[in-house]
Coordinates of C-alpha atoms in Angstrom, one line a residue:
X12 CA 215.9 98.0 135.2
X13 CA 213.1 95.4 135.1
X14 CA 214.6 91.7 135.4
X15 CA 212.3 90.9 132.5
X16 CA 214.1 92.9 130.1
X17 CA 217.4 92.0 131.2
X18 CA 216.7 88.5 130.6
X19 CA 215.1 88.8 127.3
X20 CA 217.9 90.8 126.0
X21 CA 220.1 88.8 126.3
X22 CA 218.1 85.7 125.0
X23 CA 217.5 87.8 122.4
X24 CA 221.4 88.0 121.9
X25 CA 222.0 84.2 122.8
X26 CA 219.5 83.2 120.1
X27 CA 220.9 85.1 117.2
X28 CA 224.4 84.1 118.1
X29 CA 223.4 80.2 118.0
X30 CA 221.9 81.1 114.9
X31 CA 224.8 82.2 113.2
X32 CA 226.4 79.6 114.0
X33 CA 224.2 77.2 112.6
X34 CA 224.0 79.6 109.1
X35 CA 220.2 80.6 109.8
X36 CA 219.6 84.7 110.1
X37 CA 217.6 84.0 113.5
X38 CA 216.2 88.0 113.8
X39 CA 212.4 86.4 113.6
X40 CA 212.6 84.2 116.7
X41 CA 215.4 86.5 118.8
X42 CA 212.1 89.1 118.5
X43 CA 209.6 86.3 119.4
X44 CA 211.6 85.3 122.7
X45 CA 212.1 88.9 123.9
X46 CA 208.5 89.9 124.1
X47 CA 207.4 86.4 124.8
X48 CA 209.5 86.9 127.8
X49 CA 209.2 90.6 128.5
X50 CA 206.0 92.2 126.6
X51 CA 206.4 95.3 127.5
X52 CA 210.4 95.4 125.7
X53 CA 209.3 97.3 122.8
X54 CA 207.9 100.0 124.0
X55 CA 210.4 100.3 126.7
X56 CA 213.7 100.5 124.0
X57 CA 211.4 103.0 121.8
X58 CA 211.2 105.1 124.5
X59 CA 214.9 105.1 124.9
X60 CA 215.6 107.0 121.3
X61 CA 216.6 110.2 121.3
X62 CA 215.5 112.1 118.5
X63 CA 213.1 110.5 115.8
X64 CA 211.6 106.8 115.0
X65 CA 210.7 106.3 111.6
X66 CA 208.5 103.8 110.0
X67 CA 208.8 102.8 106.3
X68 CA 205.5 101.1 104.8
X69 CA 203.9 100.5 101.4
X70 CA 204.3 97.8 98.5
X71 CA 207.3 98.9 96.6
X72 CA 210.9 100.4 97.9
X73 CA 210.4 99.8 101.5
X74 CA 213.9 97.7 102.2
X75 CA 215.9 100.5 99.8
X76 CA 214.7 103.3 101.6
X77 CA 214.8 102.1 105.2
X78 CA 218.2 100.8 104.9
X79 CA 219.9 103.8 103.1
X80 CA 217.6 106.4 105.3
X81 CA 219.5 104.9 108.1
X82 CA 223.1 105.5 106.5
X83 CA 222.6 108.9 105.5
X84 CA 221.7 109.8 109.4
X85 CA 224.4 108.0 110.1
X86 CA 226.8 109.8 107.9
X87 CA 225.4 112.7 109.4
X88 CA 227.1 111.3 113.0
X89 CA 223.7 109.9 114.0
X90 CA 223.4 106.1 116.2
X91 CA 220.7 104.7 114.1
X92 CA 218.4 101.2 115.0
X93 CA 217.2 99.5 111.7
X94 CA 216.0 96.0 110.9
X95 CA 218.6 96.0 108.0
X96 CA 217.4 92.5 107.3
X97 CA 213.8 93.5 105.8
X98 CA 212.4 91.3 108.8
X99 CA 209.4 93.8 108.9
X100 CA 206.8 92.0 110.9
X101 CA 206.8 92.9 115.0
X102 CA 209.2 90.3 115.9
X103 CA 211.6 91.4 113.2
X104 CA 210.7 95.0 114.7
X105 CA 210.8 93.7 118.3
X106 CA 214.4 92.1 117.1
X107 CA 216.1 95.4 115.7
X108 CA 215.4 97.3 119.1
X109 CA 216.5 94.5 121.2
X110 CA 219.3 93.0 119.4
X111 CA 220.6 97.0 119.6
X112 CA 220.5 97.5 122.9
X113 CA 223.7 96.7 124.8
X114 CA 224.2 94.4 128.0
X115 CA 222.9 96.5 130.4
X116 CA 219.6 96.0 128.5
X117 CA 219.4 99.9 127.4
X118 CA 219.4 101.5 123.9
X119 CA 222.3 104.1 122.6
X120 CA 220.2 105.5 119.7
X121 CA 219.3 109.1 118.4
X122 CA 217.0 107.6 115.6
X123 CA 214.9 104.5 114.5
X124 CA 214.4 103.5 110.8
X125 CA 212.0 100.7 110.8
X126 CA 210.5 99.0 107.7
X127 CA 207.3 97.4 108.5
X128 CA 204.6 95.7 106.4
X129 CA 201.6 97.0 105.9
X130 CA 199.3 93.8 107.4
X131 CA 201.7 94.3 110.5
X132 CA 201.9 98.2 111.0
X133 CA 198.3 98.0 113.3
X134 CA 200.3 95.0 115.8
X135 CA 203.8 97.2 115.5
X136 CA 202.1 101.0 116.4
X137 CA 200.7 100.1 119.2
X138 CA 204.0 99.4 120.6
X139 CA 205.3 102.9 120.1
X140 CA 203.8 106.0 118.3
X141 CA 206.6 106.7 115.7
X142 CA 207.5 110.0 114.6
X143 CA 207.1 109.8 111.0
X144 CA 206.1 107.4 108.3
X145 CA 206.9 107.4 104.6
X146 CA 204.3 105.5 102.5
X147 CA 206.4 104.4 99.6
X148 CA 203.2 103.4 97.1
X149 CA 200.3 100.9 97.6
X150 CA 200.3 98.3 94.5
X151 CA 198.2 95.5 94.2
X152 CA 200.8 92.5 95.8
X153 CA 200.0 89.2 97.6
X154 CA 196.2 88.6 96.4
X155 CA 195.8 85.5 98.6
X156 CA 197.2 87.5 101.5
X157 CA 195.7 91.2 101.0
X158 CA 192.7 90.1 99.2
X159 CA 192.8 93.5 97.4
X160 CA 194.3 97.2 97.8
X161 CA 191.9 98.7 99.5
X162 CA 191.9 95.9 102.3
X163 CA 195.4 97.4 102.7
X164 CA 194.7 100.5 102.4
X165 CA 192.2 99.8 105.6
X166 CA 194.8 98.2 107.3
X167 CA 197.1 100.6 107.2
X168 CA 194.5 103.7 108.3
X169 CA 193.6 102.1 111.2
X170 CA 197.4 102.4 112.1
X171 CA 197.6 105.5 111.4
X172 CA 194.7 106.4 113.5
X173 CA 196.6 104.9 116.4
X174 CA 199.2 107.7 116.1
X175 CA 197.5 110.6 115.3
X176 CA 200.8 113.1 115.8
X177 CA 203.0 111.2 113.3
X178 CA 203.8 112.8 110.6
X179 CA 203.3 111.4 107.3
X180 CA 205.5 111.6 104.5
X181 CA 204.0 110.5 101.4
X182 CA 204.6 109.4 97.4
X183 CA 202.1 112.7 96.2
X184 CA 202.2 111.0 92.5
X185 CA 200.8 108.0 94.2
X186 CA 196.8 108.6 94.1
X187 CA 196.0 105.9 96.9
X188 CA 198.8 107.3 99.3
X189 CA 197.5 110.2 98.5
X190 CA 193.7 109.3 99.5
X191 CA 195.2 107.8 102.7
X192 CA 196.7 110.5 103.8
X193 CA 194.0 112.7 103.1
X194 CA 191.3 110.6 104.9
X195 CA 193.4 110.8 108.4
X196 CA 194.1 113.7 110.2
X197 CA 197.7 113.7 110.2
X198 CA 200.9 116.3 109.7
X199 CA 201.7 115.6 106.1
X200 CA 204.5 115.9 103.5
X201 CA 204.5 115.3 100.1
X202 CA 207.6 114.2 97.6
X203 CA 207.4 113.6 93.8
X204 CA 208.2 114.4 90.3
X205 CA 206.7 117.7 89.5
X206 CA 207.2 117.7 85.7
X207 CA 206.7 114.6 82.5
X208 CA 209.9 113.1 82.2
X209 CA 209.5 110.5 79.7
X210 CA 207.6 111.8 76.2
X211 CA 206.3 107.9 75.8
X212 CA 204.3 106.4 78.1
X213 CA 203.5 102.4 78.4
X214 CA 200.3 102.2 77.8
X215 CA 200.3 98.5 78.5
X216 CA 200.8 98.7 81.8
X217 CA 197.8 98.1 84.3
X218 CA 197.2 101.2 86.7
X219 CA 195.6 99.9 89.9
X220 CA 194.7 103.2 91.4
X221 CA 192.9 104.9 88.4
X222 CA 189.7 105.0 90.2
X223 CA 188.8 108.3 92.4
X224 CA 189.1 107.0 96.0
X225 CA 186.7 109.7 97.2
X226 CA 183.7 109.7 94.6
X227 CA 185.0 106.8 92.4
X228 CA 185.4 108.5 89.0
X229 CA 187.8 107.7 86.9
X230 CA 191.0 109.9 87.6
X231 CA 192.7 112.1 84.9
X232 CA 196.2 112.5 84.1
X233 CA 198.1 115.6 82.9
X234 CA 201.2 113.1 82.6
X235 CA 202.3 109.2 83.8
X236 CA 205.3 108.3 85.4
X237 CA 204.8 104.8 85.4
X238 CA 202.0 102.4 86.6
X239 CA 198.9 105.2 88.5
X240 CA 202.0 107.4 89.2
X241 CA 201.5 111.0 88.0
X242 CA 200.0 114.1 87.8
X243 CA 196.3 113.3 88.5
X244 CA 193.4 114.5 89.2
X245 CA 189.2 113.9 89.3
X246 CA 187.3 115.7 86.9
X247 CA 184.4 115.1 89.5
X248 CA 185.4 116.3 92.5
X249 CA 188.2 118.1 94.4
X250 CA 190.9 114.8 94.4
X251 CA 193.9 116.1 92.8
X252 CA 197.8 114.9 93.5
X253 CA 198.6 117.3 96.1
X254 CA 201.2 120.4 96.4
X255 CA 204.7 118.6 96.3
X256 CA 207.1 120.1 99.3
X257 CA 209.7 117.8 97.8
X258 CA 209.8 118.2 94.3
X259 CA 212.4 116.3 92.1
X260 CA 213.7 119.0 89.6
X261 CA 215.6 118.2 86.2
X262 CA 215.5 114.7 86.1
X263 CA 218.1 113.3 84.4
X264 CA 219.1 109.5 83.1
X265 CA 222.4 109.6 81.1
X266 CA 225.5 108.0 82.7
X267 CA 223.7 107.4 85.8
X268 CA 220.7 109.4 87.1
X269 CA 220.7 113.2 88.6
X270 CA 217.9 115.0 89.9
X271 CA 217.4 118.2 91.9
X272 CA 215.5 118.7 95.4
X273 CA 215.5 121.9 96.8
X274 CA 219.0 123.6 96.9
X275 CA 220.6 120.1 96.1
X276 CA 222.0 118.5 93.2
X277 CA 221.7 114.2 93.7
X278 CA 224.1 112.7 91.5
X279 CA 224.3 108.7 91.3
X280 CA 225.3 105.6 88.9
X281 CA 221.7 104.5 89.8
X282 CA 220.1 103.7 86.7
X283 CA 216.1 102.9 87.3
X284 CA 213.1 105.3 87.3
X285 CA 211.5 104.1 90.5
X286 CA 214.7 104.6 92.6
X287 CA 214.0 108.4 92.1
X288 CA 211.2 108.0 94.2
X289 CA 213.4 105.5 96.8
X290 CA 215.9 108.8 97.2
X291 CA 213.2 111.5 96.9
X292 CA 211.7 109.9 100.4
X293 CA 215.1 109.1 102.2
X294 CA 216.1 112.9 101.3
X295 CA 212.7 113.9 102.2
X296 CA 212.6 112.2 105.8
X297 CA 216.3 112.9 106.4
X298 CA 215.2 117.0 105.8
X299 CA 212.3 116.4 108.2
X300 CA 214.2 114.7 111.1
X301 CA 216.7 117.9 111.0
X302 CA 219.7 116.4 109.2
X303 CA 222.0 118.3 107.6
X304 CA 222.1 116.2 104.4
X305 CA 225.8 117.3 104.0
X306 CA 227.5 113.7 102.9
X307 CA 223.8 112.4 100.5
X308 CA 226.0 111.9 97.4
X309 CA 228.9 110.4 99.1
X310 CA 226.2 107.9 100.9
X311 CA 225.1 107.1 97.4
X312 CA 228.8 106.1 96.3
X313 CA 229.4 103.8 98.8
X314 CA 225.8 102.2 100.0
X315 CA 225.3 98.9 99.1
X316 CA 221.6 97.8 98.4
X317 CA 219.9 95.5 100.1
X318 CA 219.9 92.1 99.0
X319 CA 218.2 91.7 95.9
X320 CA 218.1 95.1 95.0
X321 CA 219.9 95.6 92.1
X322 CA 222.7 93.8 93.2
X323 CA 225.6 92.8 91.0
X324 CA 228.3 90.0 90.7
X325 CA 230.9 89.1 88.9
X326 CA 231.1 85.5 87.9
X327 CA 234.1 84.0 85.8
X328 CA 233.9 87.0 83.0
X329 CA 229.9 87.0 83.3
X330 CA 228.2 90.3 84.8
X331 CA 225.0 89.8 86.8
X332 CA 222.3 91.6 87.9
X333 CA 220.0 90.1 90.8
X334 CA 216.6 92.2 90.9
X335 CA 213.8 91.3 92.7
X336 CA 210.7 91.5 90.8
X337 CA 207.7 90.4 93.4
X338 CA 204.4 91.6 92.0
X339 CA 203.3 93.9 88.6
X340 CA 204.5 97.0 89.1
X341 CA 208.1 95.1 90.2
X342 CA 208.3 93.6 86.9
X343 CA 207.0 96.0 84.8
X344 CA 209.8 98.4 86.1
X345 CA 212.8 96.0 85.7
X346 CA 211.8 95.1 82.1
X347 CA 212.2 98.8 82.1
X348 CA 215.4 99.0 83.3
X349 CA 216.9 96.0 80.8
X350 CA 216.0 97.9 78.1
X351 CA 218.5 100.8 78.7
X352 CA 220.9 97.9 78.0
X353 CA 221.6 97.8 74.7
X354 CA 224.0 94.8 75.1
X355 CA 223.0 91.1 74.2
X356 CA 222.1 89.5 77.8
X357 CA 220.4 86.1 79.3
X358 CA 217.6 86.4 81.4
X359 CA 216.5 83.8 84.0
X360 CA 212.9 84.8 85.4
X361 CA 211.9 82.2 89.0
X362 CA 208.5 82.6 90.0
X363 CA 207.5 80.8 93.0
X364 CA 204.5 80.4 94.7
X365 CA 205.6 79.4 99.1
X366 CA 203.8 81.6 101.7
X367 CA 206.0 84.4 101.7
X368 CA 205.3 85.1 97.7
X369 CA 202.0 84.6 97.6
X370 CA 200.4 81.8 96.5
X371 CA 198.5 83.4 94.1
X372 CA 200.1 84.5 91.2
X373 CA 197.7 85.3 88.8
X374 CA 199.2 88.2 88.4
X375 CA 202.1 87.6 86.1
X376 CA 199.1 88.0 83.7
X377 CA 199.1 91.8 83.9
X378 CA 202.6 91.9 83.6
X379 CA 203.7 93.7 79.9
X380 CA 206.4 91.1 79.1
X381 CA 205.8 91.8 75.3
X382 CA 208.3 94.4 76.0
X383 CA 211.0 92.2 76.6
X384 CA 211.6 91.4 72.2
X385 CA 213.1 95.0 72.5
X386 CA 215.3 94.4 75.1
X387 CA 217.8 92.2 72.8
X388 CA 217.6 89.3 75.1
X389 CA 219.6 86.3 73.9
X390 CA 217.8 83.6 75.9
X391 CA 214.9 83.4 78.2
X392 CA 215.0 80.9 80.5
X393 CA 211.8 80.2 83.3
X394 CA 212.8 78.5 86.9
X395 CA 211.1 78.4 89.7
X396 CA 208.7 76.3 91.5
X397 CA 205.6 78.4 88.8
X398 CA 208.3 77.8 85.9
X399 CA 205.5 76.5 83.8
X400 CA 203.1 78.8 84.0
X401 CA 205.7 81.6 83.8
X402 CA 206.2 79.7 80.4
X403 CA 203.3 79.8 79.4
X404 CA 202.7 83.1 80.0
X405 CA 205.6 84.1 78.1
X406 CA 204.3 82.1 75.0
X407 CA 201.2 84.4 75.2
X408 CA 203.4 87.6 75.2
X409 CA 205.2 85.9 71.8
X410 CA 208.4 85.3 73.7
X411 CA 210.1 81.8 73.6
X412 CA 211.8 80.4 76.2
X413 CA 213.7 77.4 77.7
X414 CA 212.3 75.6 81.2
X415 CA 214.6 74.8 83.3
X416 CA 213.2 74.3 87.2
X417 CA 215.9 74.1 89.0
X418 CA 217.7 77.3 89.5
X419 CA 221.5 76.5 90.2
X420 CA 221.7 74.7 86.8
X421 CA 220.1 77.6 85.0
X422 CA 222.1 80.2 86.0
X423 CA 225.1 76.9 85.6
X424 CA 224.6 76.9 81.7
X425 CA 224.3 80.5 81.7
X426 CA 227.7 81.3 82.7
X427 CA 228.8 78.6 81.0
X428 CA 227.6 79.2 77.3
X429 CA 225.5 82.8 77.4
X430 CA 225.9 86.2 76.4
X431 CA 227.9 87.5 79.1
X432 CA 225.8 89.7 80.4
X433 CA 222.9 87.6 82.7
X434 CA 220.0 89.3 84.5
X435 CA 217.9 87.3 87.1
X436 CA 214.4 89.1 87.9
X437 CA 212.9 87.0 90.9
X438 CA 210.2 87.1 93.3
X439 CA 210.4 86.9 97.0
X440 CA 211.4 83.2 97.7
X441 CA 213.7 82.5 94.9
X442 CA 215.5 86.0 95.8
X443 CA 217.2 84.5 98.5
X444 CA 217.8 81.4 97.0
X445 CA 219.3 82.9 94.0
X446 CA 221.6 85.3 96.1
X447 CA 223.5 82.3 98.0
X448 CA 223.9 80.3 94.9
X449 CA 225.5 83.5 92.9
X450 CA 227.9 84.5 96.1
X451 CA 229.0 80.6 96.2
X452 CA 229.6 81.1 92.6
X453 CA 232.0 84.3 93.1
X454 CA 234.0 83.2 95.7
X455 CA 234.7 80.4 93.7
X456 CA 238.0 80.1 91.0
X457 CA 236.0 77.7 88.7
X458 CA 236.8 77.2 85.2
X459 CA 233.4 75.8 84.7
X460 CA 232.6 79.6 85.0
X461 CA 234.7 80.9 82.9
X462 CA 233.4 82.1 78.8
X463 CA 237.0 82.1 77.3
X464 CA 237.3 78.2 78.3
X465 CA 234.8 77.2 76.6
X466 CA 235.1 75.7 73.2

């Protein structure tokens, strides 16, 4: 084995110990020493894996997907690498393959599952030519960084072009996937949800992708499933959502959410829309890489989301939800989900505006928060370095609501004196900053949590 490699293994392993130690997550800069020291690493441990490497891109679902594609193969007895961590650029890639290898400096995997942003999927390909991506959706996210969807959309061709064998599994109600996949040359696959589901639609909601990618007429639907997702097609010319060769059947929300694929019955106390779509792909690619898909439902019962993703605490008699809500689409689907609660409930919305968010968030102003007077909410409360203009956006939307900028005493008077039932929709930054607070806050015995004290 090259001396290179051995060294930056293990510098790779030396780094993310010291930074555990010091209580940082350290995957970014273990990837940025390995190939600084050995450039060649990546395509070296890729190599090394047996059977399949699959690549998760697009705006929405990436983390859910990637991380529970990777424990279905491994219920299925499959040794899986998988930046579990949603560090998705190619040191967080570079980090997952060399973190996973052992001492010896060489991989023990049979697949990959490898979430990757979009910007970073023409640095990561040329590393390795994966075996299959799934292209979740393309939504307008991250103005200031994108500039616009179709300057993803170009982005993520070009990667595709450098793989021209990889299969492509892709969103089919999803017009722009759809285009992309269309314009390259690729194997493709196609998932949705064949028939209309909900009788209403929201016809508030902004639909980025109702333009005709091809001749740029405006696209027809038979039916919406939410934002541009549905059964479209172009009165003008031959664009038209494509044959579905995985097609959710029977959909079904009551008590938890059903749906079925093929010859199988999914059965889960999943609750939103969109995660239809997050299991339709992991099902999908799981069916493509050969897996027998025996154990899917008992995956389901035990998985934990990734942080953020619908996660759920218990706090001194208070239920919380954590959901992050990072662009439109995001948003527009969790005020969604809160109104299948009938219960009274607090929400605390943290908008923030650092580098990893976005800066620009002009887009709270497409957002159909007029919705949220149905969802019984007994306080609104705004935090978050943007907690003014998320103010006044609300205002505009006819919804009052307290300011409170600092998080930890938001959610502080929440538990304290609220509903007891507290939802927290946040966007990238404050997800993460919102997670440690609430796990100090469950591992605690506090009375100052606690509803019945309270006089």
């Amino acid at each position: 084995m090259h001396i290179r490699r051995f060294i930056a293994v293990w510098s790779a392993h030396l780094i993310k110990w010291a930074c555990r130690i010091i209580g940082k997550q350290g995957e970014t800069l273990a990837g940025k020493a390995a190939l600084f020291i050995d450039p060649g690493i990546l395509t070296a441990l890729a190599k090394e894996v047996r059977n399949s490497i699959i690549v998760v891109c697009g705006t929405n679902g990436k983390s859910t997907t990637n991380t529970l594609l990777a424990s279905v193969l491994e219920a299925e007895g499959g040794k899986v690498i998988c930046n579990r961590t949603g560090s998705n650029m190619l040191s967080g890639v570079a980090s997952a393959f060399v973190l996973g290898a052992g001492a010896g400096g060489h991989l023990d995997a049979d697949y990959a599952c490898i979430e990757i942003d979009e910007a970073s999927a023409v640095k990561v390909i040329p590393h390795f030519k994966p075996d299959c991506m799934i292209l979740t959706n393309l939504f307008p996210d991250q103005l200031d960084r994108y500039g616009d969807m179709d300057a993803a959309m170009e982005l993520l061709s070009r990667a595709i072009e450098l793989a021209p064998k990889m299969k492509l599994l892709i969103n089919g109600d999803e017009p722009v996937s759809a285009y992309l996949a269309r314009k390259n040359q690729n194997p493709v696959f196609a998932y949705g949800i064949g028939a209309k589901v909900w009788e209403c639609q929201d016809t508030k909601e902004i639909r980025a992708g109702q333009f005709c990618k091809c001749c740029g007429e405006k696209l027809q639907y038979r039916f919406y499933h939410y934002s541009q997702l549905g059964d479209y097609y172009c009165p003008k010319c031959d664009f038209r959502r494509p044959a579905l060769d995985f097609d959710a059947a029977q959909v079904r929300f009551s008590e938890g959410m059903s749906f079925s694929i093929r010859d199988y019955r999914v059965e889960t106390d999943w609750e939103d829309f969109y995660s239809v779509y997050n299991l339709l792909a992991v099902y999908s690619a799981a069916y493509l890489a050969g897996a027998p898909l025996k154990n899917f439902n008992q995956v389901l019962e035990h998985y934990k989301p990734p942080l953020g993703r619908n996660e759920r605490f218990e706090i001194g008699g208070t239920n919380v939800m954590l959901k992050l809500a990072k662009n439109q689409v995001g948003f527009d689907q969790n005020i969604r989900a809160l109104l299948t609660d009938p219960l009274p409930k607090d929400l605390i919305i943290v908008i923030n505006d650092n580098s990893q968010d976005g800066t620009d968030v002009s887009w709270i102003w497409d957002v159909d928060f007029g919705r949220l007077g149905a969802a019984n909410p007994a306080s609104v409360t705004v935090s978050g370095i943007r907690c003014l203009d998320m103010c006044l956006r609300l205002k505009y939307a006819e919804m009052a609501s307290e300011i409170e900028p600092d998080l930890e005493t938001a959610i502080r008077s929440k538990l304290k004196d609220g509903a007891g039932n507290l939802y927290l929709l946040v966007n990238y930054t404050g997800l993460y900053a919102a997670h440690k607070i609430l796990r100090r806050m469950e591992g605690k015995s506090d009375e100052s949590y606690n509803r019945t004290s309270v006089s």
